[in-house]
Amino acid sequence: MIVRAMSEDDLAEVWALEKGAYQYPWSQSIFRDCLRVGYCCRVADQGGALHGYSIMSVAVGEAHLLNLCVGVQSRARGYGRKLLDKVIAEAALLNATRLFLEVRPTNHAARGLYDSLGFRTIGRRKAYYKAPQGREDALVLALDLGLPLERDTDPHDPR
Ligand SMILES: CC(C)(COP(=O)(O)OP(=O)(O)OC[C@H]1O[C@@H](n2cnc3c(N)ncnc32)[C@H](O)[C@@H]1OP(=O)(O)O)[C@@H](O)C(=O)NCCC(=O)NCCS
């Protein structure tokens, strides 16, 4: 399995995974916009078949995981963890010091994954998500990625 950059050609397959995974899926145009504005859009590709994807934005030292999804048929086989490992590595390479995300309190699979990688709950956004009965809060999670890569410069430099 490789994690590679998402392209326009992947959009139909990505959207099929999205619709199968979420009760309130993103539209295909949201994915197209994410590609257009240069977000880090990645897919988990095994022999040409897509099993999942991730979308992250990075700005002024902060990374935000906007979507992480594994197809229903491909769950519990390590794809989600591999994608998230890659997201974290890329965020650090892009000099982000923290990676943020929102998750539904009821999303036990995702919370298990985030917990296992050291994410901490730092807040709650009231009525953030659509839900069958109105709205559901989001938990805001963060992972510290350490200092930006500048830390590799000479520690004795008085700057
Ligand atoms: C969350 C999601 C990405 C996990 O992907 P996955 O490929 O099934 O996960 P993995 O096989 O890599 O498992 C990684 C870890 O996630 C956790 N996990 C996965 N499924 C779980 C479940 N059903 N219950 C509890 N924890 C679970 C475990 O900690 C697991 O580690 P382990 O295998 O060492 O126990 C996947 O369930 C998904 O796409 N869900 C729908 C979309 C979604 O909710 N995305 C997150 C939005 S915030």
PDB file of C-alpha atoms and ligand atoms in Angstrom:
ATOM      1  CA  MET A   1       0.000   0.000   0.000  1.00  0.00           C
ATOM      2  CA  ILE A   2       1.276   3.465  -0.783  1.00  0.00           C
ATOM      3  CA  VAL A   3       0.073   6.828   0.409  1.00  0.00           C
ATOM      4  CA  ARG A   4       0.283   9.176  -2.558  1.00  0.00           C
ATOM      5  CA  ALA A   5      -0.987  12.581  -3.650  1.00  0.00           C
ATOM      6  CA  MET A   6      -4.660  12.720  -4.635  1.00  0.00           C
ATOM      7  CA  SER A   7      -5.385  13.929  -8.180  1.00  0.00           C
ATOM      8  CA  GLU A   8      -8.496  15.047 -10.055  1.00  0.00           C
ATOM      9  CA  ASP A   9      -8.655  11.542 -11.551  1.00  0.00           C
ATOM     10  CA  ASP A  10      -9.215  10.094  -8.057  1.00  0.00           C
ATOM     11  CA  LEU A  11     -12.195  12.288  -7.245  1.00  0.00           C
ATOM     12  CA  ALA A  12     -14.961   9.896  -8.332  1.00  0.00           C
ATOM     13  CA  GLU A  13     -13.481   7.065  -6.262  1.00  0.00           C
ATOM     14  CA  VAL A  14     -12.792   9.327  -3.285  1.00  0.00           C
ATOM     15  CA  TRP A  15     -16.331  10.624  -3.352  1.00  0.00           C
ATOM     16  CA  ALA A  16     -17.736   7.076  -3.496  1.00  0.00           C
ATOM     17  CA  LEU A  17     -15.770   6.277  -0.312  1.00  0.00           C
ATOM     18  CA  GLU A  18     -16.966   9.522   1.294  1.00  0.00           C
ATOM     19  CA  LYS A  19     -20.645   8.821   0.545  1.00  0.00           C
ATOM     20  CA  GLY A  20     -20.321   5.291   1.905  1.00  0.00           C
ATOM     21  CA  ALA A  21     -18.645   6.451   5.102  1.00  0.00           C
ATOM     22  CA  TYR A  22     -20.495   9.555   6.275  1.00  0.00           C
ATOM     23  CA  GLN A  23     -24.138  10.295   6.904  1.00  0.00           C
ATOM     24  CA  TYR A  24     -23.480  13.910   5.861  1.00  0.00           C
ATOM     25  CA  PRO A  25     -20.786  13.606   3.189  1.00  0.00           C
ATOM     26  CA  TRP A  26     -18.827  16.432   1.598  1.00  0.00           C
ATOM     27  CA  SER A  27     -19.831  17.260  -1.957  1.00  0.00           C
ATOM     28  CA  GLN A  28     -17.451  16.414  -4.783  1.00  0.00           C
ATOM     29  CA  SER A  29     -16.822  20.120  -5.326  1.00  0.00           C
ATOM     30  CA  ILE A  30     -15.395  20.448  -1.796  1.00  0.00           C
ATOM     31  CA  PHE A  31     -12.763  17.851  -2.669  1.00  0.00           C
ATOM     32  CA  ARG A  32     -12.044  19.656  -5.943  1.00  0.00           C
ATOM     33  CA  ASP A  33     -11.605  22.929  -4.035  1.00  0.00           C
ATOM     34  CA  CYS A  34      -9.223  21.249  -1.570  1.00  0.00           C
ATOM     35  CA  LEU A  35      -7.047  20.155  -4.497  1.00  0.00           C
ATOM     36  CA  ARG A  36      -7.282  23.576  -6.153  1.00  0.00           C
ATOM     37  CA  VAL A  37      -6.151  25.512  -3.083  1.00  0.00           C
ATOM     38  CA  GLY A  38      -3.237  23.153  -2.524  1.00  0.00           C
ATOM     39  CA  TYR A  39      -4.224  21.364   0.662  1.00  0.00           C
ATOM     40  CA  CYS A  40      -2.319  18.143   1.409  1.00  0.00           C
ATOM     41  CA  CYS A  41      -4.703  15.646  -0.171  1.00  0.00           C
ATOM     42  CA  ARG A  42      -3.527  12.039   0.021  1.00  0.00           C
ATOM     43  CA  VAL A  43      -4.947   8.639  -0.885  1.00  0.00           C
ATOM     44  CA  ALA A  44      -4.182   5.129   0.349  1.00  0.00           C
ATOM     45  CA  ASP A  45      -3.654   3.219  -2.879  1.00  0.00           C
ATOM     46  CA  GLN A  46      -3.201  -0.512  -3.085  1.00  0.00           C
ATOM     47  CA  GLY A  47      -2.595  -1.763  -6.603  1.00  0.00           C
ATOM     48  CA  GLY A  48      -4.649   1.070  -8.076  1.00  0.00           C
ATOM     49  CA  ALA A  49      -7.624   0.616  -5.716  1.00  0.00           C
ATOM     50  CA  LEU A  50      -8.273   3.417  -3.236  1.00  0.00           C
ATOM     51  CA  HIS A  51      -8.992   2.440   0.371  1.00  0.00           C
ATOM     52  CA  GLY A  52      -8.974   5.830   2.074  1.00  0.00           C
ATOM     53  CA  TYR A  53      -7.846   9.426   1.980  1.00  0.00           C
ATOM     54  CA  SER A  54      -6.801  12.366   4.120  1.00  0.00           C
ATOM     55  CA  ILE A  55      -7.034  16.119   3.695  1.00  0.00           C
ATOM     56  CA  MET A  56      -4.979  18.565   5.723  1.00  0.00           C
ATOM     57  CA  SER A  57      -4.414  22.297   5.567  1.00  0.00           C
ATOM     58  CA  VAL A  58      -1.289  23.942   6.968  1.00  0.00           C
ATOM     59  CA  ALA A  59      -0.942  27.650   7.653  1.00  0.00           C
ATOM     60  CA  VAL A  60       1.253  29.760   9.926  1.00  0.00           C
ATOM     61  CA  GLY A  61       2.647  26.813  11.822  1.00  0.00           C
ATOM     62  CA  GLU A  62      -0.692  25.125  12.468  1.00  0.00           C
ATOM     63  CA  ALA A  63      -2.004  22.062  10.685  1.00  0.00           C
ATOM     64  CA  HIS A  64      -5.654  21.085  10.550  1.00  0.00           C
ATOM     65  CA  LEU A  65      -6.838  17.616   9.604  1.00  0.00           C
ATOM     66  CA  LEU A  66     -10.039  18.309   7.677  1.00  0.00           C
ATOM     67  CA  ASN A  67     -10.929  14.773   6.636  1.00  0.00           C
ATOM     68  CA  LEU A  68      -9.636  11.273   7.268  1.00  0.00           C
ATOM     69  CA  CYS A  69     -11.614   8.403   5.906  1.00  0.00           C
ATOM     70  CA  VAL A  70     -11.228   4.712   5.156  1.00  0.00           C
ATOM     71  CA  GLY A  71     -13.786   2.886   3.018  1.00  0.00           C
ATOM     72  CA  VAL A  72     -16.275   0.781   4.944  1.00  0.00           C
ATOM     73  CA  GLN A  73     -14.978  -2.450   3.353  1.00  0.00           C
ATOM     74  CA  SER A  74     -11.358  -1.603   4.213  1.00  0.00           C
ATOM     75  CA  ARG A  75     -11.653  -0.765   7.911  1.00  0.00           C
ATOM     76  CA  ALA A  76      -9.613  -2.314  10.721  1.00  0.00           C
ATOM     77  CA  ARG A  77      -6.761  -3.229   8.358  1.00  0.00           C
ATOM     78  CA  GLY A  78      -4.379  -0.441   9.313  1.00  0.00           C
ATOM     79  CA  TYR A  79      -5.157   2.018   6.506  1.00  0.00           C
ATOM     80  CA  GLY A  80      -6.389   4.741   8.844  1.00  0.00           C
ATOM     81  CA  ARG A  81      -3.276   4.545  11.005  1.00  0.00           C
ATOM     82  CA  LYS A  82      -0.956   4.586   7.961  1.00  0.00           C
ATOM     83  CA  LEU A  83      -2.723   7.632   6.535  1.00  0.00           C
ATOM     84  CA  LEU A  84      -2.595   9.462   9.845  1.00  0.00           C
ATOM     85  CA  ASP A  85       1.091   8.601  10.356  1.00  0.00           C
ATOM     86  CA  LYS A  86       1.745  10.195   6.976  1.00  0.00           C
ATOM     87  CA  VAL A  87      -0.368  13.252   7.831  1.00  0.00           C
ATOM     88  CA  ILE A  88       1.623  13.771  11.047  1.00  0.00           C
ATOM     89  CA  ALA A  89       4.969  13.378   9.266  1.00  0.00           C
ATOM     90  CA  GLU A  90       3.958  15.827   6.534  1.00  0.00           C
ATOM     91  CA  ALA A  91       2.646  18.378   9.024  1.00  0.00           C
ATOM     92  CA  ALA A  92       6.006  18.294  10.839  1.00  0.00           C
ATOM     93  CA  LEU A  93       7.897  18.606   7.549  1.00  0.00           C
ATOM     94  CA  LEU A  94       5.817  21.673   6.742  1.00  0.00           C
ATOM     95  CA  ASN A  95       6.929  23.178  10.061  1.00  0.00           C
ATOM     96  CA  ALA A  96       3.589  22.908  11.828  1.00  0.00           C
ATOM     97  CA  THR A  97       3.961  22.806  15.589  1.00  0.00           C
ATOM     98  CA  ARG A  98       0.461  21.485  16.286  1.00  0.00           C
ATOM     99  CA  LEU A  99      -2.041  19.364  14.401  1.00  0.00           C
ATOM    100  CA  PHE A 100      -5.719  20.050  15.155  1.00  0.00           C
ATOM    101  CA  LEU A 101      -8.857  18.159  14.270  1.00  0.00           C
ATOM    102  CA  GLU A 102     -12.521  17.889  15.220  1.00  0.00           C
ATOM    103  CA  VAL A 103     -14.232  14.614  16.010  1.00  0.00           C
ATOM    104  CA  ARG A 104     -17.707  13.586  17.107  1.00  0.00           C
ATOM    105  CA  PRO A 105     -17.733  12.421  20.740  1.00  0.00           C
ATOM    106  CA  THR A 106     -19.633   9.325  19.525  1.00  0.00           C
ATOM    107  CA  ASN A 107     -16.995   8.368  16.922  1.00  0.00           C
ATOM    108  CA  HIS A 108     -15.286   5.657  18.946  1.00  0.00           C
ATOM    109  CA  ALA A 109     -13.169   4.236  16.134  1.00  0.00           C
ATOM    110  CA  ALA A 110     -11.642   7.610  15.262  1.00  0.00           C
ATOM    111  CA  ARG A 111     -11.171   8.568  18.903  1.00  0.00           C
ATOM    112  CA  GLY A 112      -9.400   5.258  19.538  1.00  0.00           C
ATOM    113  CA  LEU A 113      -7.018   6.002  16.686  1.00  0.00           C
ATOM    114  CA  TYR A 114      -6.342   9.591  17.806  1.00  0.00           C
ATOM    115  CA  ASP A 115      -5.872   8.559  21.446  1.00  0.00           C
ATOM    116  CA  SER A 116      -3.354   5.909  20.440  1.00  0.00           C
ATOM    117  CA  LEU A 117      -1.243   8.566  18.711  1.00  0.00           C
ATOM    118  CA  GLY A 118      -1.241  10.986  21.619  1.00  0.00           C
ATOM    119  CA  PHE A 119      -3.882  13.540  20.604  1.00  0.00           C
ATOM    120  CA  ARG A 120      -5.340  15.476  23.546  1.00  0.00           C
ATOM    121  CA  THR A 121      -8.810  16.968  23.854  1.00  0.00           C
ATOM    122  CA  ILE A 122      -8.399  20.745  24.110  1.00  0.00           C
ATOM    123  CA  GLY A 123     -11.938  21.973  23.631  1.00  0.00           C
ATOM    124  CA  ARG A 124     -15.474  21.443  22.420  1.00  0.00           C
ATOM    125  CA  ARG A 125     -17.363  23.228  19.643  1.00  0.00           C
ATOM    126  CA  LYS A 126     -21.050  23.405  20.467  1.00  0.00           C
ATOM    127  CA  ALA A 127     -23.507  22.065  17.857  1.00  0.00           C
ATOM    128  CA  TYR A 128     -20.754  21.760  15.255  1.00  0.00           C
ATOM    129  CA  TYR A 129     -22.024  18.718  13.329  1.00  0.00           C
ATOM    130  CA  LYS A 130     -25.341  17.871  11.744  1.00  0.00           C
ATOM    131  CA  ALA A 131     -26.998  14.938  13.511  1.00  0.00           C
ATOM    132  CA  PRO A 132     -30.239  13.001  13.057  1.00  0.00           C
ATOM    133  CA  GLN A 133     -31.722  14.890  16.038  1.00  0.00           C
ATOM    134  CA  GLY A 134     -30.486  18.417  15.415  1.00  0.00           C
ATOM    135  CA  ARG A 135     -26.788  19.032  16.010  1.00  0.00           C
ATOM    136  CA  GLU A 136     -23.896  17.299  17.786  1.00  0.00           C
ATOM    137  CA  ASP A 137     -20.886  18.900  19.494  1.00  0.00           C
ATOM    138  CA  ALA A 138     -17.365  18.394  18.211  1.00  0.00           C
ATOM    139  CA  LEU A 139     -14.389  17.638  20.387  1.00  0.00           C
ATOM    140  CA  VAL A 140     -11.319  19.605  19.358  1.00  0.00           C
ATOM    141  CA  LEU A 141      -8.155  17.511  19.560  1.00  0.00           C
ATOM    142  CA  ALA A 142      -4.551  18.579  19.192  1.00  0.00           C
ATOM    143  CA  LEU A 143      -1.233  16.828  18.794  1.00  0.00           C
ATOM    144  CA  ASP A 144       1.997  18.662  19.621  1.00  0.00           C
ATOM    145  CA  LEU A 145       4.531  18.148  16.874  1.00  0.00           C
ATOM    146  CA  GLY A 146       7.431  19.856  18.601  1.00  0.00           C
ATOM    147  CA  LEU A 147       9.352  22.900  17.529  1.00  0.00           C
ATOM    148  CA  PRO A 148       9.579  23.802  13.863  1.00  0.00           C
ATOM    149  CA  LEU A 149      12.464  22.272  11.929  1.00  0.00           C
ATOM    150  CA  GLU A 150      14.553  25.373  12.694  1.00  0.00           C
ATOM    151  CA  ARG A 151      15.375  23.518  15.944  1.00  0.00           C
ATOM    152  CA  ASP A 152      18.064  21.752  13.930  1.00  0.00           C
ATOM    153  CA  THR A 153      20.046  24.963  13.656  1.00  0.00           C
ATOM    154  CA  ASP A 154      22.960  25.654  15.982  1.00  0.00           C
ATOM    155  CA  PRO A 155      21.576  25.743  19.585  1.00  0.00           C
ATOM    156  CA  HIS A 156      24.381  28.173  20.552  1.00  0.00           C
ATOM    157  CA  ASP A 157      23.358  30.685  17.918  1.00  0.00           C
ATOM    158  CA  PRO A 158      22.320  33.755  20.004  1.00  0.00           C
ATOM    159  CA  ARG A 159      19.472  34.762  17.605  1.00  0.00           C
TER     160      ARG A 159
HETATM  161  C1  LIG B   1     -11.590   6.295  11.910  1.00  0.00           C
HETATM  162  C2  LIG B   1     -11.117   5.493  10.707  1.00  0.00           C
HETATM  163  C3  LIG B   1     -10.352   6.407   9.764  1.00  0.00           C
HETATM  164  C4  LIG B   1     -10.156   4.384  11.204  1.00  0.00           C
HETATM  165  O1  LIG B   1      -9.618   3.738  10.051  1.00  0.00           O
HETATM  166  P1  LIG B   1      -9.214   2.176  10.059  1.00  0.00           P
HETATM  167  O2  LIG B   1      -8.414   1.920   8.841  1.00  0.00           O
HETATM  168  O3  LIG B   1     -10.431   1.346  10.258  1.00  0.00           O
HETATM  169  O4  LIG B   1      -8.309   2.102  11.365  1.00  0.00           O
HETATM  170  P2  LIG B   1      -7.026   1.172  11.600  1.00  0.00           P
HETATM  171  O5  LIG B   1      -7.299  -0.208  11.138  1.00  0.00           O
HETATM  172  O6  LIG B   1      -5.820   1.844  11.045  1.00  0.00           O
HETATM  173  O7  LIG B   1      -6.960   1.170  13.186  1.00  0.00           O
HETATM  174  C5  LIG B   1      -6.217   2.146  13.863  1.00  0.00           C
HETATM  175  C6  LIG B   1      -6.725   2.303  15.285  1.00  0.00           C
HETATM  176  O8  LIG B   1      -8.004   2.920  15.285  1.00  0.00           O
HETATM  177  C7  LIG B   1      -8.740   2.447  16.419  1.00  0.00           C
HETATM  178  N1  LIG B   1      -9.949   1.786  15.925  1.00  0.00           N
HETATM  179  C8  LIG B   1     -10.209   1.411  14.664  1.00  0.00           C
HETATM  180  N2  LIG B   1     -11.455   0.886  14.601  1.00  0.00           N
HETATM  181  C9  LIG B   1     -11.955   0.936  15.861  1.00  0.00           C
HETATM  182  C10 LIG B   1     -13.198   0.580  16.431  1.00  0.00           C
HETATM  183  N3  LIG B   1     -14.181   0.050  15.698  1.00  0.00           N
HETATM  184  N4  LIG B   1     -13.395   0.831  17.751  1.00  0.00           N
HETATM  185  C11 LIG B   1     -12.424   1.394  18.511  1.00  0.00           C
HETATM  186  N5  LIG B   1     -11.209   1.752  18.010  1.00  0.00           N
HETATM  187  C12 LIG B   1     -10.990   1.538  16.707  1.00  0.00           C
HETATM  188  C13 LIG B   1      -7.822   1.511  17.169  1.00  0.00           C
HETATM  189  O9  LIG B   1      -7.098   2.278  18.102  1.00  0.00           O
HETATM  190  C14 LIG B   1      -6.905   1.037  16.051  1.00  0.00           C
HETATM  191  O10 LIG B   1      -5.677   0.612  16.527  1.00  0.00           O
HETATM  192  P3  LIG B   1      -5.404  -0.971  16.777  1.00  0.00           P
HETATM  193  O11 LIG B   1      -5.691  -1.645  15.480  1.00  0.00           O
HETATM  194  O12 LIG B   1      -3.976  -1.015  17.155  1.00  0.00           O
HETATM  195  O13 LIG B   1      -6.343  -1.376  17.844  1.00  0.00           O
HETATM  196  C15 LIG B   1     -12.310   4.792  10.009  1.00  0.00           C
HETATM  197  O14 LIG B   1     -13.082   4.119  10.966  1.00  0.00           O
HETATM  198  C16 LIG B   1     -13.205   5.746   9.222  1.00  0.00           C
HETATM  199  O15 LIG B   1     -12.887   6.109   8.099  1.00  0.00           O
HETATM  200  N6  LIG B   1     -14.358   6.137   9.798  1.00  0.00           N
HETATM  201  C17 LIG B   1     -15.322   6.983   9.088  1.00  0.00           C
HETATM  202  C18 LIG B   1     -14.799   8.355   8.829  1.00  0.00           C
HETATM  203  C19 LIG B   1     -14.410   9.030  10.109  1.00  0.00           C
HETATM  204  O16 LIG B   1     -15.121   8.962  11.095  1.00  0.00           O
HETATM  205  N7  LIG B   1     -13.263   9.716  10.078  1.00  0.00           N
HETATM  206  C20 LIG B   1     -12.761  10.461  11.203  1.00  0.00           C
HETATM  207  C21 LIG B   1     -13.402  11.803  11.251  1.00  0.00           C
HETATM  208  S1  LIG B   1     -12.823  12.760  12.644  1.00  0.00           S
END
